Coordinates of C-alpha atoms in Angstrom, one line a residue:
Chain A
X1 CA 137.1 -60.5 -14.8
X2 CA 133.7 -60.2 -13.9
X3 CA 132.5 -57.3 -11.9
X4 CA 129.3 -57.5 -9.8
X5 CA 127.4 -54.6 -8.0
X6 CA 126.4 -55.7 -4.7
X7 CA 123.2 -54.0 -3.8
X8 CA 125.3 -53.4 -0.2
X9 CA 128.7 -52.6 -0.9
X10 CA 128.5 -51.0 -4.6
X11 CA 130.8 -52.6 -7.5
X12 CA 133.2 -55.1 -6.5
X13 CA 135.2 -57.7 -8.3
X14 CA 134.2 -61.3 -8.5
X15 CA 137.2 -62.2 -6.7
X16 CA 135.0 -61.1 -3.7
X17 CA 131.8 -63.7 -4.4
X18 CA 131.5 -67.5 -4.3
X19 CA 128.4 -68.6 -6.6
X20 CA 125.8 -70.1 -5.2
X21 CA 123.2 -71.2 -8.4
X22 CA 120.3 -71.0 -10.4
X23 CA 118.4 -68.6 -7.7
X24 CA 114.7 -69.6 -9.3
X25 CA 114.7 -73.1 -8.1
X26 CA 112.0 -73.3 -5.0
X27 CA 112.2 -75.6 -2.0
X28 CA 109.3 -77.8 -1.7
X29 CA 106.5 -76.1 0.7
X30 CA 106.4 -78.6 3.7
X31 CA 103.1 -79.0 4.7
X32 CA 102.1 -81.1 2.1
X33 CA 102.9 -84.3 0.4
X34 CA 106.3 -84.0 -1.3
X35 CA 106.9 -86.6 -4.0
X36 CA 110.4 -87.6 -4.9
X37 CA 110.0 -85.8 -8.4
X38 CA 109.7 -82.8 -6.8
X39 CA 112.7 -83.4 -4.3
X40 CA 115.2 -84.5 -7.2
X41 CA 114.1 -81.3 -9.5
X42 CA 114.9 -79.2 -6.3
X43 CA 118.2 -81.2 -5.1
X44 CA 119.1 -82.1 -8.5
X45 CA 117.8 -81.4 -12.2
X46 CA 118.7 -77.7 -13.3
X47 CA 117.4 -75.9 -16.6
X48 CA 121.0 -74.2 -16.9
X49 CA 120.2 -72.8 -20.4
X50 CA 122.0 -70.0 -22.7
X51 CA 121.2 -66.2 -22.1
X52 CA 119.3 -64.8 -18.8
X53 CA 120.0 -66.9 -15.5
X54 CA 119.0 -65.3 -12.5
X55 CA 121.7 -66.9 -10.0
X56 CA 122.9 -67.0 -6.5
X57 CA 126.2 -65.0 -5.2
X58 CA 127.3 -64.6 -1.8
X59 CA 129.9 -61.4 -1.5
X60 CA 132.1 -63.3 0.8
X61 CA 134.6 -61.0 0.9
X62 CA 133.1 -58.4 1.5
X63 CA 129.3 -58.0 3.8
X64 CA 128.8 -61.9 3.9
X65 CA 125.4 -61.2 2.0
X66 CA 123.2 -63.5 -0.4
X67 CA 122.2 -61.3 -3.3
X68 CA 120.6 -62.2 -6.9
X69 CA 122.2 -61.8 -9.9
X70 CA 120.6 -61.6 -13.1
X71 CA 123.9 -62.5 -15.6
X72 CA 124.0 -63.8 -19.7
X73 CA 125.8 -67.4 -19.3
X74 CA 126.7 -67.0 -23.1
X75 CA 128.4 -63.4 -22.7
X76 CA 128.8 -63.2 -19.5
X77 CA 127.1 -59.5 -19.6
X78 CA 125.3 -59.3 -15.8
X79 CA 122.0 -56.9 -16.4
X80 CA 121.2 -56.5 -12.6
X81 CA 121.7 -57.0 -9.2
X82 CA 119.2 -57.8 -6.0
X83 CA 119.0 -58.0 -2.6
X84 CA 118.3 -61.7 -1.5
X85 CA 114.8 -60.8 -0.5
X86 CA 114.2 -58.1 -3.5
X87 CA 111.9 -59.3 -6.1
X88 CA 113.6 -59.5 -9.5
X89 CA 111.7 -58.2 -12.4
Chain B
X1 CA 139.3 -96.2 -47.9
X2 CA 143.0 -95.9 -48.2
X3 CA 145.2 -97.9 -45.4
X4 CA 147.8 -95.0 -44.0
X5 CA 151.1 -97.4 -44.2
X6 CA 154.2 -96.7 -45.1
X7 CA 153.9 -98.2 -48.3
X8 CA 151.0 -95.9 -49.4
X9 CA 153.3 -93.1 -48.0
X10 CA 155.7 -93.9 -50.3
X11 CA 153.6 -94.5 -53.2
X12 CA 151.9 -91.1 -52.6
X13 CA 155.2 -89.4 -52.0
X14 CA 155.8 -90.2 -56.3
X15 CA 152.5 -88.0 -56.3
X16 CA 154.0 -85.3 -53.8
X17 CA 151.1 -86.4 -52.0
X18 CA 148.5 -84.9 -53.8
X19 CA 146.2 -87.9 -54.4
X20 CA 145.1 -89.0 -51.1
X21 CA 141.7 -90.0 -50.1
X22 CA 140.0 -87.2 -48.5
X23 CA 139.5 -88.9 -44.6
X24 CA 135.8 -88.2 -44.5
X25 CA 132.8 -87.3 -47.2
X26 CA 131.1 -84.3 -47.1
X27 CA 127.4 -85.6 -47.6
X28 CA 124.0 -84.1 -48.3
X29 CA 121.5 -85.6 -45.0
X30 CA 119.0 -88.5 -46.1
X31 CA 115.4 -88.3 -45.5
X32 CA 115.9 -91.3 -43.1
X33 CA 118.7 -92.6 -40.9
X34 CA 118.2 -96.0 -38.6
X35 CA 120.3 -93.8 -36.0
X36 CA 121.2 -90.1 -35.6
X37 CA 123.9 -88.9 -33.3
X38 CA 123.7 -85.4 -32.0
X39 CA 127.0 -83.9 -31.7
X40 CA 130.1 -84.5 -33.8
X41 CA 132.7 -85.0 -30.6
X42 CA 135.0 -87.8 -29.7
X43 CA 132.0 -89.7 -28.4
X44 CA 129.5 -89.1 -30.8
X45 CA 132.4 -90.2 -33.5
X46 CA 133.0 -93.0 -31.2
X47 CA 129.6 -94.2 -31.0
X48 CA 129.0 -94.2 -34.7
X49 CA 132.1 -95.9 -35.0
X50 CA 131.2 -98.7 -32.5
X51 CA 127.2 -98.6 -33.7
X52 CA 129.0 -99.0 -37.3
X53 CA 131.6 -102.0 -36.5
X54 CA 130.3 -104.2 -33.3
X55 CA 126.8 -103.7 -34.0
X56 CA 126.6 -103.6 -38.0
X57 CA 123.9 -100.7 -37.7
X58 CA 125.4 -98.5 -40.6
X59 CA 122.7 -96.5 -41.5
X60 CA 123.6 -93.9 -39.1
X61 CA 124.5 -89.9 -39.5
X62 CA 126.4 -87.8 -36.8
X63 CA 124.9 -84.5 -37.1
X64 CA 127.1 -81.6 -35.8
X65 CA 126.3 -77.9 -35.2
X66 CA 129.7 -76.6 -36.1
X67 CA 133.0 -78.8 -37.1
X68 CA 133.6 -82.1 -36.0
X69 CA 136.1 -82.1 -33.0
X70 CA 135.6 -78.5 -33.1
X71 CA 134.0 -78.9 -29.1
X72 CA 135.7 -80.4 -26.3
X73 CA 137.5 -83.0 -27.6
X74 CA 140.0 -80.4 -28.9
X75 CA 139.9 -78.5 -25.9
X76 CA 141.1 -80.4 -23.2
X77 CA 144.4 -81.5 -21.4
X78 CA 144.3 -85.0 -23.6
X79 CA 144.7 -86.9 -20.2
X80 CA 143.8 -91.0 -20.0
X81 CA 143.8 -93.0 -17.0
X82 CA 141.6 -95.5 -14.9
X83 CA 142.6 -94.7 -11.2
X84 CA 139.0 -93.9 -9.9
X85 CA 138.2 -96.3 -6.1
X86 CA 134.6 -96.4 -7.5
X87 CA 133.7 -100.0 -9.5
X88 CA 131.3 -98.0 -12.1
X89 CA 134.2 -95.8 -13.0
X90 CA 136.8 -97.9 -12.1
X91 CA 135.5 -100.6 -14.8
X92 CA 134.7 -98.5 -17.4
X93 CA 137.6 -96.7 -17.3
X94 CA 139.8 -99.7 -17.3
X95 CA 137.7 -101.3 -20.3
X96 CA 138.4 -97.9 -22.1
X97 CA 142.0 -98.0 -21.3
X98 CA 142.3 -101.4 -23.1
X99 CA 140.3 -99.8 -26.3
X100 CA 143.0 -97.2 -25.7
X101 CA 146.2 -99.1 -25.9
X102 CA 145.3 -100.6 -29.1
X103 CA 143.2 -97.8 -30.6
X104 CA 145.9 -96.6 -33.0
X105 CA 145.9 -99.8 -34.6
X106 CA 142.2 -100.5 -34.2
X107 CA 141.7 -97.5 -36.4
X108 CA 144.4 -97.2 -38.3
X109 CA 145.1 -93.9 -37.4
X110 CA 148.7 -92.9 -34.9
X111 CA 146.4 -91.5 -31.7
X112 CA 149.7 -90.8 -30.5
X113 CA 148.6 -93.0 -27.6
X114 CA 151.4 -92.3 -24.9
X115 CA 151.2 -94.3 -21.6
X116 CA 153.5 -92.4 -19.6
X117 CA 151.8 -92.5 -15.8
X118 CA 149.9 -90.6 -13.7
X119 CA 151.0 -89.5 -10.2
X120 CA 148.5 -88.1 -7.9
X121 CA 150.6 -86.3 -5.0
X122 CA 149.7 -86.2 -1.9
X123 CA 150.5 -83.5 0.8
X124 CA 149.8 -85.4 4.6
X125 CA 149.3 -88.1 5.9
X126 CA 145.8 -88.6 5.6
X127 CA 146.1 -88.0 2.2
X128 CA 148.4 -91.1 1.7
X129 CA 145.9 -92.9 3.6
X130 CA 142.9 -92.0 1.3
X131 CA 145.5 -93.1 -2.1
X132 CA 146.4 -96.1 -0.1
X133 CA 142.8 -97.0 -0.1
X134 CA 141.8 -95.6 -3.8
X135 CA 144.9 -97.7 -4.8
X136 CA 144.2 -101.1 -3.3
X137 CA 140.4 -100.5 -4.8
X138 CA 142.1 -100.0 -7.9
X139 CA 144.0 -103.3 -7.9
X140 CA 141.0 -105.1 -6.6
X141 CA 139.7 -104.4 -10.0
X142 CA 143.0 -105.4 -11.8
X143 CA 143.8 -101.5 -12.5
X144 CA 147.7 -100.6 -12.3
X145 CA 148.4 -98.6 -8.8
X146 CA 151.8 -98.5 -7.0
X147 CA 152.1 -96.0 -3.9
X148 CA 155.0 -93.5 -3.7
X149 CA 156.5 -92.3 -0.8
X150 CA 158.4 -88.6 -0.8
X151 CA 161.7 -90.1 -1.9
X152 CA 160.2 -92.2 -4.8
X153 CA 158.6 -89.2 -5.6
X154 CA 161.2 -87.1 -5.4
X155 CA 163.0 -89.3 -7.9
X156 CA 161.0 -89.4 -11.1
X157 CA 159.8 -85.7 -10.8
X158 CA 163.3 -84.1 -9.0
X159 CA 161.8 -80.5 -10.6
X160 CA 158.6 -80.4 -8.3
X161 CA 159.1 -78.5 -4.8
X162 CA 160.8 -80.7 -2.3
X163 CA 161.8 -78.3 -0.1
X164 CA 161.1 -78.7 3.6
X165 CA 159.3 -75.4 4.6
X166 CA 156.4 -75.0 2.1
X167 CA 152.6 -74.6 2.6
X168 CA 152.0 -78.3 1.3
X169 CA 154.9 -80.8 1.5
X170 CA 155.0 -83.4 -0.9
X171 CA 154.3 -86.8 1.4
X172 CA 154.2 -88.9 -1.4
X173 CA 151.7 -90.0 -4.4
X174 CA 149.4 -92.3 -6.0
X175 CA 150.6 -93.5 -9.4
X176 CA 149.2 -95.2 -12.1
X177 CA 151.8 -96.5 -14.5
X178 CA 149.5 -96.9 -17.4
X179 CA 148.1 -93.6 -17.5
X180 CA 149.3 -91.2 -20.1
X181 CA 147.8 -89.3 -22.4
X182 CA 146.9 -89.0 -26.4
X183 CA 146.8 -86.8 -29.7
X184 CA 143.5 -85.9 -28.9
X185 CA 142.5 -84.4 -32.4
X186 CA 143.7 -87.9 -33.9
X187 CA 141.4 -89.7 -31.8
X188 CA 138.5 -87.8 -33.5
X189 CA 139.8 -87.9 -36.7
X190 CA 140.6 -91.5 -36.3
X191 CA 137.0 -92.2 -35.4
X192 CA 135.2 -90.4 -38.3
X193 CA 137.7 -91.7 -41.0
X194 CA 136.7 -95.1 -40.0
X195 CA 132.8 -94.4 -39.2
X196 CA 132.8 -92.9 -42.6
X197 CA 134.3 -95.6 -44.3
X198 CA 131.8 -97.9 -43.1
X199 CA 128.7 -95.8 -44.5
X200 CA 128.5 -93.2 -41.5
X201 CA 127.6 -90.0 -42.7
X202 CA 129.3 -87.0 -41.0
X203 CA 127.2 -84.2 -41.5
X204 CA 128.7 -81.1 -40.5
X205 CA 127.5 -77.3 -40.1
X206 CA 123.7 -78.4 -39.5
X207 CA 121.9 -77.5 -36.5
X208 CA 119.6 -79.5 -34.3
X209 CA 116.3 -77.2 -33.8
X210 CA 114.0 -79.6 -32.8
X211 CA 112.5 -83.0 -32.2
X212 CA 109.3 -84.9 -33.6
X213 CA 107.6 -86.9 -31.0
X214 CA 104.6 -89.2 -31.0
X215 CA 103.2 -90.9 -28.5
X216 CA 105.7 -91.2 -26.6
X217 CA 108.5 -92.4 -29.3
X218 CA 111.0 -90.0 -31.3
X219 CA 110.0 -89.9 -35.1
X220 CA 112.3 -87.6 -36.4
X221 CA 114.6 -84.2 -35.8
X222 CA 114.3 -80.9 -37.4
X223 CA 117.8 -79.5 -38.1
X224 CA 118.9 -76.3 -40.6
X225 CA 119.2 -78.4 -43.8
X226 CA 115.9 -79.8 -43.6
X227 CA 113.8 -82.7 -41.4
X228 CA 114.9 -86.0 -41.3
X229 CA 113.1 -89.6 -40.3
X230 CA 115.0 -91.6 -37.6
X231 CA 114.1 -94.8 -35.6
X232 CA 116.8 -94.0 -32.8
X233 CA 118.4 -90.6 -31.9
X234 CA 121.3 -90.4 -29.6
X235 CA 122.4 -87.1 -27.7
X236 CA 126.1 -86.5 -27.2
X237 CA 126.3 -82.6 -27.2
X238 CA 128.4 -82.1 -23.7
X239 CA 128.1 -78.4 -22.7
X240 CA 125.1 -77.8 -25.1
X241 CA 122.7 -81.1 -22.9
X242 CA 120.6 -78.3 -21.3
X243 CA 119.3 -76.7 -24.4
X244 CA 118.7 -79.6 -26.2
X245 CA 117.0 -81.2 -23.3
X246 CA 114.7 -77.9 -23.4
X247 CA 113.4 -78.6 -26.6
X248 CA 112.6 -82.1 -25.2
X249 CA 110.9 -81.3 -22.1
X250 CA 113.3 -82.4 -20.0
X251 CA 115.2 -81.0 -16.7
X252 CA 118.6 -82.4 -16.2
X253 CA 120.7 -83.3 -13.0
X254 CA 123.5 -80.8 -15.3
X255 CA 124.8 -78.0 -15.5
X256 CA 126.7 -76.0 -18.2
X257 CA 130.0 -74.5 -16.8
X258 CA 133.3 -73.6 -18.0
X259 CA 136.6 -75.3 -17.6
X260 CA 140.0 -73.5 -18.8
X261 CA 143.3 -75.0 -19.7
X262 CA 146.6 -73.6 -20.7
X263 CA 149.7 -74.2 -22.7
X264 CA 153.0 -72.8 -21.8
X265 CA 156.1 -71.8 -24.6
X266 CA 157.2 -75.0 -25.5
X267 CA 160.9 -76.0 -24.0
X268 CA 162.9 -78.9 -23.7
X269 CA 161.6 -82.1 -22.5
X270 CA 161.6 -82.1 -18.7
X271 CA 158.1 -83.7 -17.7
X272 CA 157.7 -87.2 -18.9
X273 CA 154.9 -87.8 -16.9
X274 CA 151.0 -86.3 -15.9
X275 CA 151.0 -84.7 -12.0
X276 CA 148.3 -83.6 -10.1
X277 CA 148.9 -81.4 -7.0
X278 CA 146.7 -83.0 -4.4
X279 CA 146.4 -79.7 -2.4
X280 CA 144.0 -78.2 -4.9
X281 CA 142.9 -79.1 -8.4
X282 CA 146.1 -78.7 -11.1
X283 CA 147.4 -81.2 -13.5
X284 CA 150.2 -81.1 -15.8
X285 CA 152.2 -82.8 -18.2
X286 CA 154.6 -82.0 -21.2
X287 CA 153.2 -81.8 -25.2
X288 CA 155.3 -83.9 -27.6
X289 CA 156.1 -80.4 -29.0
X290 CA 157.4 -79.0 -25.5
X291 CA 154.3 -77.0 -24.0
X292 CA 153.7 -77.6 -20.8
X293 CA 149.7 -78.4 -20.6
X294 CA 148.2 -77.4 -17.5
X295 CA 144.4 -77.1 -16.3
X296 CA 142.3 -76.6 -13.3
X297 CA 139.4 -75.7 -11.8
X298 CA 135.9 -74.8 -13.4
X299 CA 135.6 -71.2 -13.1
X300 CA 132.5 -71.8 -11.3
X301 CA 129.6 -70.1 -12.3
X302 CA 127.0 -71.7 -15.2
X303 CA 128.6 -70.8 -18.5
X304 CA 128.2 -71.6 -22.3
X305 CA 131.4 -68.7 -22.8
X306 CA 134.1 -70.8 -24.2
X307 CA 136.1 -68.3 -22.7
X308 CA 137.1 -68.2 -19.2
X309 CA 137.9 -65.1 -17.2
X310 CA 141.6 -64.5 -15.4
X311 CA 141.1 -65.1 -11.8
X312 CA 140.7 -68.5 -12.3
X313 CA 143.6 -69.6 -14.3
X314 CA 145.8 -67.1 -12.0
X315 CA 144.3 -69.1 -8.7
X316 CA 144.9 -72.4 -11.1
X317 CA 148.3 -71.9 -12.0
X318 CA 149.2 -70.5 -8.3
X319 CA 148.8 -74.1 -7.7
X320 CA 151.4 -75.0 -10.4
X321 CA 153.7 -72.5 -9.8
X322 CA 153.2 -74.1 -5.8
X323 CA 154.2 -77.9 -6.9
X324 CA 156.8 -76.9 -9.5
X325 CA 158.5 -73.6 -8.8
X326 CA 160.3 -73.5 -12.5
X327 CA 157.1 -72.6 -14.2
X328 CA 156.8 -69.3 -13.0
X329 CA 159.7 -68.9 -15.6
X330 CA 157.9 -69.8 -18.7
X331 CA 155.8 -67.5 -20.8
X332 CA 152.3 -68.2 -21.6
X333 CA 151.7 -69.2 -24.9
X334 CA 148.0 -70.0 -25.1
X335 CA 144.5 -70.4 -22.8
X336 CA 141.4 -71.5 -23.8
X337 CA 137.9 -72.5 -22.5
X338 CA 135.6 -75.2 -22.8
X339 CA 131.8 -75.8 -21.7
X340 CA 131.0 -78.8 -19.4
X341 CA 128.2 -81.0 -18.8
X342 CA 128.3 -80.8 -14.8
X343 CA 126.2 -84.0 -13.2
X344 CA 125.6 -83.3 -9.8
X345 CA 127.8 -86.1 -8.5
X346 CA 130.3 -85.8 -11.0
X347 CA 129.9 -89.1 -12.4
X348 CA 128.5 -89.4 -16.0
X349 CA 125.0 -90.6 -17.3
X350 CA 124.7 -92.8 -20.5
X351 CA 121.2 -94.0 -20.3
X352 CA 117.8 -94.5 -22.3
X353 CA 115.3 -92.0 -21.4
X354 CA 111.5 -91.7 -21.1
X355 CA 111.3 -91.1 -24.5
X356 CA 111.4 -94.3 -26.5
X357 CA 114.1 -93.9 -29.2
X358 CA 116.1 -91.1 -27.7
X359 CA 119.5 -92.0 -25.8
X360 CA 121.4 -89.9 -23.6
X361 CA 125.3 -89.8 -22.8
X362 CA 126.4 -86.8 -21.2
X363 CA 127.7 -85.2 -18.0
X364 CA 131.4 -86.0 -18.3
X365 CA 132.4 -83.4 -15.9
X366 CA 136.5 -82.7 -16.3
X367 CA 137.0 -86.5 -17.7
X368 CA 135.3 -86.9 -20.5
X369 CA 138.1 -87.8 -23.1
X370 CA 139.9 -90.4 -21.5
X371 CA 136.2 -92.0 -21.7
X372 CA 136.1 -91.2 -25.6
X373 CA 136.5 -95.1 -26.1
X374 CA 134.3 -96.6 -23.4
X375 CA 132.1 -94.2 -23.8
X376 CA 131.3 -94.7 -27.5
X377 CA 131.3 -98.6 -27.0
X378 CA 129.1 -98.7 -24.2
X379 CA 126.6 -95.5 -25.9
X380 CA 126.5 -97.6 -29.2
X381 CA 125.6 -100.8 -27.4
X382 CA 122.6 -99.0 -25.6
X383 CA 121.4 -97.8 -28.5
X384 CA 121.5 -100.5 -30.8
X385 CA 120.3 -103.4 -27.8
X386 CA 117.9 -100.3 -26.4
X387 CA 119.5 -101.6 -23.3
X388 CA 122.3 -100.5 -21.4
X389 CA 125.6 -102.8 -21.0
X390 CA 126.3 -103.8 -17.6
X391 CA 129.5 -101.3 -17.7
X392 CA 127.1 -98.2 -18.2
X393 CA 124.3 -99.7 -16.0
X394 CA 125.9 -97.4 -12.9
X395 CA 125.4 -94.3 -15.1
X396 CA 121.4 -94.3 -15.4
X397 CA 119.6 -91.2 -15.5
X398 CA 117.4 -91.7 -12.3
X399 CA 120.4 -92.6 -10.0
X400 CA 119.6 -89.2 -8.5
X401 CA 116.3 -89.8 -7.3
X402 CA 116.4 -93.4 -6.6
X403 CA 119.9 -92.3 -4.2
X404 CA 122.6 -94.5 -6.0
X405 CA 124.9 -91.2 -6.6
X406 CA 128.5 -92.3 -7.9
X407 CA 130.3 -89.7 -5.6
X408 CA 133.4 -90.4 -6.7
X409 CA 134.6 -87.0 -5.1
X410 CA 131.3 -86.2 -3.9
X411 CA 132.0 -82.6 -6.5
X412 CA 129.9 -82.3 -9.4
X413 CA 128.6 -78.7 -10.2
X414 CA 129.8 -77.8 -6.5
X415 CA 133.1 -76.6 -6.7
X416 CA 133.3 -74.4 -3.5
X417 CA 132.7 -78.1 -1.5
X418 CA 136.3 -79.3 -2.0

């Protein structure tokens, strides 16, 4: 069991998110010329590696909110939490 | 080698069967292979197997990190079948399922190959309507599909819930006959006794660390015992894609996550065939020693673990204990966890890449043993024409950007879709 502290609601138990993804991929800036590299690594191609992964949960049971979790994909150990619009250090 | 006959039994059985062959050697790496193959799995044994006999390339090593079938081909629910609408999977699969039924013999090693049927159930009538469609697809491309209705159901699975006031009724099901399922331990061993026997070299407990590259081509891999000169290097590490793709530059439509399964205590045989609950995402069937085998969902989040977390298998086998009551009886004897390549439209890739000399095969999502066989023959043909076969050419590498996804279930890493 996995337990996450959203930045809202305090420590909660991962029953109450849904995952939402790797939270460093950018959308393409639309006022310029987009080429379909850059569409297919923001649609698609994901670096997914071992250790640190800053990700995407939404508490969906709980206050509905987006928030950033920075989480070890080998050990499952979660460092910190953010609010969507927080910057992560 | 030694055949494994009955009359070698016998004769070894004077020797209280001390003098057997060992099944595989235990070699020191070369300086120079024609072809390496990352990852000692089913289908990196398969495709040295397949480089080995159909292609005569023999100058080959599989180089693997820890034991071979140490990964995911001994982790998962040993399921085979062919019954996907899409004509990529659909005749791949089928093409497997033929190396399949006579693999045992082919390698001369019992696969335990055990073509029992698959029944996919469904739970309205829309549902019906979608199997209705997957199986006529299915027979369109000469694959096995006969549709159930609740009664026929009802009769080769009399222990699944049949009552009349439960959340999701059993309508009826999609079955393919020639499903089953397969030792899946054998299968690897099968593959490197016979790779090795034909001059593979299965080089075990050596570590990839990094790739030469020059203009363009691959020259040779850097691994823990030592660097090693190769023409052609092929990359079948599922779950571990993403960190050797690091080391070559590339980003991957993948990612890494973690599936569970589960074996019950074993009891008498009552299951003689696989069933999937159509409401949500649980199959079953019965080992040959009694367990019942069950598996689910990914548990959702990117994961190298190998461990899964409870909520999961508890919302999993919910789904179980939904379709067939009885198993809230049974004791849990085991669960495990195993990492996935997830492609984001949950259709494989077994391509060549922009790097001349370096082949990719990964991305096998929850089905990646049943295409042990396929997946091997199709990977070893690539690599030794350095172009794919037409049953692989659906699995390219840039179907993501050119838009010709294979969304079989339109899934891959997305789990919270379905």
């Amino acid at each position: 069991m996995l337990y996450i502290k959203c930045p809202h609601c305090g420590m909660r138990s991962q029953n109450e998110f849904s995952y939402g993804g790797d939270a460093s991929v950018k959308r393409p800036e639309l006022n310029q010329e987009i080429s379909d590299q850059d569409w297919d690594n923001f649609v698609y191609n994901r670096k997914s590696l071992r250790g640190k992964h800053l990700e995407l949960w939404q508490h969906i049971s709980g206050c509905r909110q987006w928030i950033k979790v920075e989480r070890d994909t080998g050990t499952h150990e979660i460092f910190n939490t953010y609010k969507a619009d927080e910057a992560s250090s | 080698m030694q055949n494994y006959s009955i009359f070698n039994l016998i004769k070894n059985a004077f020797t209280n069967h001390q003098n057997w062959d060992l099944a595989w050697k235990d070699p020191t790496p070369k300086k120079e292979y024609d072809v390496v193959i990352i990852g000692g799995g089913g289908h990196g044994l398969a495709t040295a197997y397949y480089l080995a006999k159909e292609h005569n390339i023999t100058n080959v090593a599989i180089i693997e990190k820890g034991w071979i079938g140490g990964g995911n081909v001994g982790r998962n629910t040993t399921i085979i079948r062919s019954n996907y609408m899409h004509d990529e999977n659909a005749l791949f699969s089928e093409f497997g399922m033929n190396l399949w039924r006579k693999m045992s013999q082919d390698l001369n090693y019992n696969v335990m190959f055990s073509p029992r049927g698959i029944i996919n159930l469904a739970h309205s009538d829309a549902q019906m309507n979608a199997y209705a469609r997957r199986g006529n697809s299915m027979r369109l491309n000469g694959i096995d599909a006969v549709l159930l209705n609740r009664e026929q159901v009802k009769e080769i699975i009399p222990m699944a819930d049949f009552s009349e006031n439960v959340r999701f009724p059993i309508f009826g099901g999609l079955m393919q006959p020639s499903a089953g399922t397969a030792r899946h331990d054998a299968v690897a061993w099968g593959y490197a006794r016979q790779a090795d026997s034909m001059g593979v070299d299965i080089i075990q407990n050596c570590e990839v660390t990094g790739f030469d590259l020059s203009a363009g081509k691959i020259k040779g891999i850097r691994t823990s015992r030592g660097d090693i000169k190769v023409k052609k290097v092929g990359l079948c590490v599922a779950g571990s894609t993403n960190i050797l793709a690091e080391k070559l530059n590339m980003t991957l439509p993948i990612e890494t996550h973690l599936l569970q399964a589960c074996v019950s205590e074993p009891v008498k045989p009552v299951l003689d065939r696989v069933v999937t609950f159509g409401a949500g995402h649980f199959y079953i069937s019965q080992s040959d020693k009694g367990e019942m085998v069950m598996g689910g969902d990914l548990d959702g989040y990117n994961s190298y673990a190998q461990r899964g977390n409870l909520p999961t298998l508890q919302h999993v086998l919910t789904e179980g204990i939904a379709m067939m009551p009885f198993l809230s009886k049974l004791k849990m004897l085991r669960t495990w966890g195993g990492i996935m390549d997830m492609s984001m439209d949950g259709s494989p890739i077994i391509d060549k890449t922009h790097i001349d000399g370096l082949y990719l095969n990964c991305g096998w999502c929850y089905g990646g043993f049943k295409a042990t066989p396929a997946s091997g023959w199709t990977f070893a043909h690539t690599i030794a024409q350095d172009r794919v076969h037409e049953l692989n050419a659906g699995f390219s590498l840039n179907r993501f950007s050119t838009g010709h996804l294979i969304d079989e279930k339109g899934l891959g890493t997305k789990t919270w879709i379905s």
